[in-house]
Amino acid sequence: TEMEIARAIDKLSGGKTLIIIAHRLSTVRHCDRIILLDRGRVVDSGSFEELSSRNAEFHRMIELAQMESGHPL
């Protein structure tokens, strides 16, 4: 089901503005812009790569997700 959702999102990208709320980083991996929230407040925003390189908490989330899945994001 997650793969089906990802495919549907990919098909809509470029032509529509999508707001996606997700706990899994793999769901938002290819989004143009990610808004990072902490306790309901915006703490950072940018692409996956931008957040990964400049936001320590986001980078830690990526590392945890990779350890859990055994696959790189």
PDB file of C-alpha atoms in Angstrom:
ATOM      1  CA  THR A   1       0.000   0.000   0.000  1.00  0.00           C
ATOM      2  CA  GLU A   2       2.833   2.419   0.732  1.00  0.00           C
ATOM      3  CA  MET A   3       4.276   1.797  -2.722  1.00  0.00           C
ATOM      4  CA  GLU A   4       0.887   2.464  -4.293  1.00  0.00           C
ATOM      5  CA  ILE A   5       0.607   5.748  -2.425  1.00  0.00           C
ATOM      6  CA  ALA A   6       4.130   6.711  -3.514  1.00  0.00           C
ATOM      7  CA  ARG A   7       3.271   5.947  -7.149  1.00  0.00           C
ATOM      8  CA  ALA A   8       0.098   8.047  -6.929  1.00  0.00           C
ATOM      9  CA  ILE A   9       2.062  10.945  -5.432  1.00  0.00           C
ATOM     10  CA  ASP A  10       4.686  10.671  -8.187  1.00  0.00           C
ATOM     11  CA  LYS A  11       1.991  10.769 -10.874  1.00  0.00           C
ATOM     12  CA  LEU A  12       0.495  13.946  -9.406  1.00  0.00           C
ATOM     13  CA  SER A  13       3.790  15.758  -8.854  1.00  0.00           C
ATOM     14  CA  GLY A  14       4.575  18.687 -11.083  1.00  0.00           C
ATOM     15  CA  GLY A  15       0.967  19.479 -11.862  1.00  0.00           C
ATOM     16  CA  LYS A  16      -0.525  19.796  -8.413  1.00  0.00           C
ATOM     17  CA  THR A  17       0.400  21.169  -5.024  1.00  0.00           C
ATOM     18  CA  LEU A  18       0.218  18.345  -2.521  1.00  0.00           C
ATOM     19  CA  ILE A  19       0.268  18.606   1.249  1.00  0.00           C
ATOM     20  CA  ILE A  20       1.431  15.320   2.707  1.00  0.00           C
ATOM     21  CA  ILE A  21       1.587  14.561   6.410  1.00  0.00           C
ATOM     22  CA  ALA A  22       3.851  11.601   7.031  1.00  0.00           C
ATOM     23  CA  HIS A  23       5.845   9.886   9.726  1.00  0.00           C
ATOM     24  CA  ARG A  24       7.913   7.817   7.325  1.00  0.00           C
ATOM     25  CA  LEU A  25      10.704   9.747   5.656  1.00  0.00           C
ATOM     26  CA  SER A  26      10.524   7.505   2.606  1.00  0.00           C
ATOM     27  CA  THR A  27       7.071   8.978   1.922  1.00  0.00           C
ATOM     28  CA  VAL A  28       8.452  12.515   1.567  1.00  0.00           C
ATOM     29  CA  ARG A  29      11.878  11.630   0.129  1.00  0.00           C
ATOM     30  CA  HIS A  30      11.157  13.140  -3.296  1.00  0.00           C
ATOM     31  CA  CYS A  31       9.047  16.124  -2.246  1.00  0.00           C
ATOM     32  CA  ASP A  32      10.209  19.560  -3.405  1.00  0.00           C
ATOM     33  CA  ARG A  33       9.830  21.076   0.050  1.00  0.00           C
ATOM     34  CA  ILE A  34       9.560  19.488   3.475  1.00  0.00           C
ATOM     35  CA  ILE A  35       8.329  21.385   6.511  1.00  0.00           C
ATOM     36  CA  LEU A  36       9.855  20.008   9.716  1.00  0.00           C
ATOM     37  CA  LEU A  37       7.661  20.424  12.799  1.00  0.00           C
ATOM     38  CA  ASP A  38       8.517  20.030  16.467  1.00  0.00           C
ATOM     39  CA  ARG A  39       5.655  20.177  18.971  1.00  0.00           C
ATOM     40  CA  GLY A  40       3.443  21.898  16.399  1.00  0.00           C
ATOM     41  CA  ARG A  41       5.965  24.582  15.454  1.00  0.00           C
ATOM     42  CA  VAL A  42       7.876  24.925  12.200  1.00  0.00           C
ATOM     43  CA  VAL A  43      11.572  24.462  12.967  1.00  0.00           C
ATOM     44  CA  ASP A  44      12.982  24.147   9.435  1.00  0.00           C
ATOM     45  CA  SER A  45      12.058  23.647   5.801  1.00  0.00           C
ATOM     46  CA  GLY A  46      13.757  22.696   2.573  1.00  0.00           C
ATOM     47  CA  SER A  47      14.427  19.753   0.331  1.00  0.00           C
ATOM     48  CA  PHE A  48      15.309  16.347   1.766  1.00  0.00           C
ATOM     49  CA  GLU A  49      18.977  16.938   0.942  1.00  0.00           C
ATOM     50  CA  GLU A  50      19.018  20.454   2.429  1.00  0.00           C
ATOM     51  CA  LEU A  51      17.454  19.324   5.688  1.00  0.00           C
ATOM     52  CA  SER A  52      19.717  16.295   5.871  1.00  0.00           C
ATOM     53  CA  SER A  53      22.840  18.414   5.559  1.00  0.00           C
ATOM     54  CA  ARG A  54      21.935  21.295   7.885  1.00  0.00           C
ATOM     55  CA  ASN A  55      19.453  19.977  10.458  1.00  0.00           C
ATOM     56  CA  ALA A  56      20.939  17.605  13.038  1.00  0.00           C
ATOM     57  CA  GLU A  57      17.548  16.286  14.187  1.00  0.00           C
ATOM     58  CA  PHE A  58      16.417  15.527  10.621  1.00  0.00           C
ATOM     59  CA  HIS A  59      19.738  13.798   9.933  1.00  0.00           C
ATOM     60  CA  ARG A  60      19.250  11.699  13.082  1.00  0.00           C
ATOM     61  CA  MET A  61      15.754  10.757  11.899  1.00  0.00           C
ATOM     62  CA  ILE A  62      17.237   9.561   8.598  1.00  0.00           C
ATOM     63  CA  GLU A  63      19.838   7.448  10.392  1.00  0.00           C
ATOM     64  CA  LEU A  64      17.171   5.853  12.608  1.00  0.00           C
ATOM     65  CA  ALA A  65      14.936   5.120   9.616  1.00  0.00           C
ATOM     66  CA  GLN A  66      17.838   3.474   7.801  1.00  0.00           C
ATOM     67  CA  MET A  67      18.701   1.324  10.822  1.00  0.00           C
ATOM     68  CA  GLU A  68      15.075   0.189  11.140  1.00  0.00           C
ATOM     69  CA  SER A  69      14.601  -0.619   7.472  1.00  0.00           C
ATOM     70  CA  GLY A  70      18.110  -1.771   6.645  1.00  0.00           C
ATOM     71  CA  HIS A  71      17.927   0.284   3.424  1.00  0.00           C
ATOM     72  CA  PRO A  72      19.282   3.731   2.561  1.00  0.00           C
ATOM     73  CA  LEU A  73      16.653   6.424   2.048  1.00  0.00           C
TER      74      LEU A  73
END
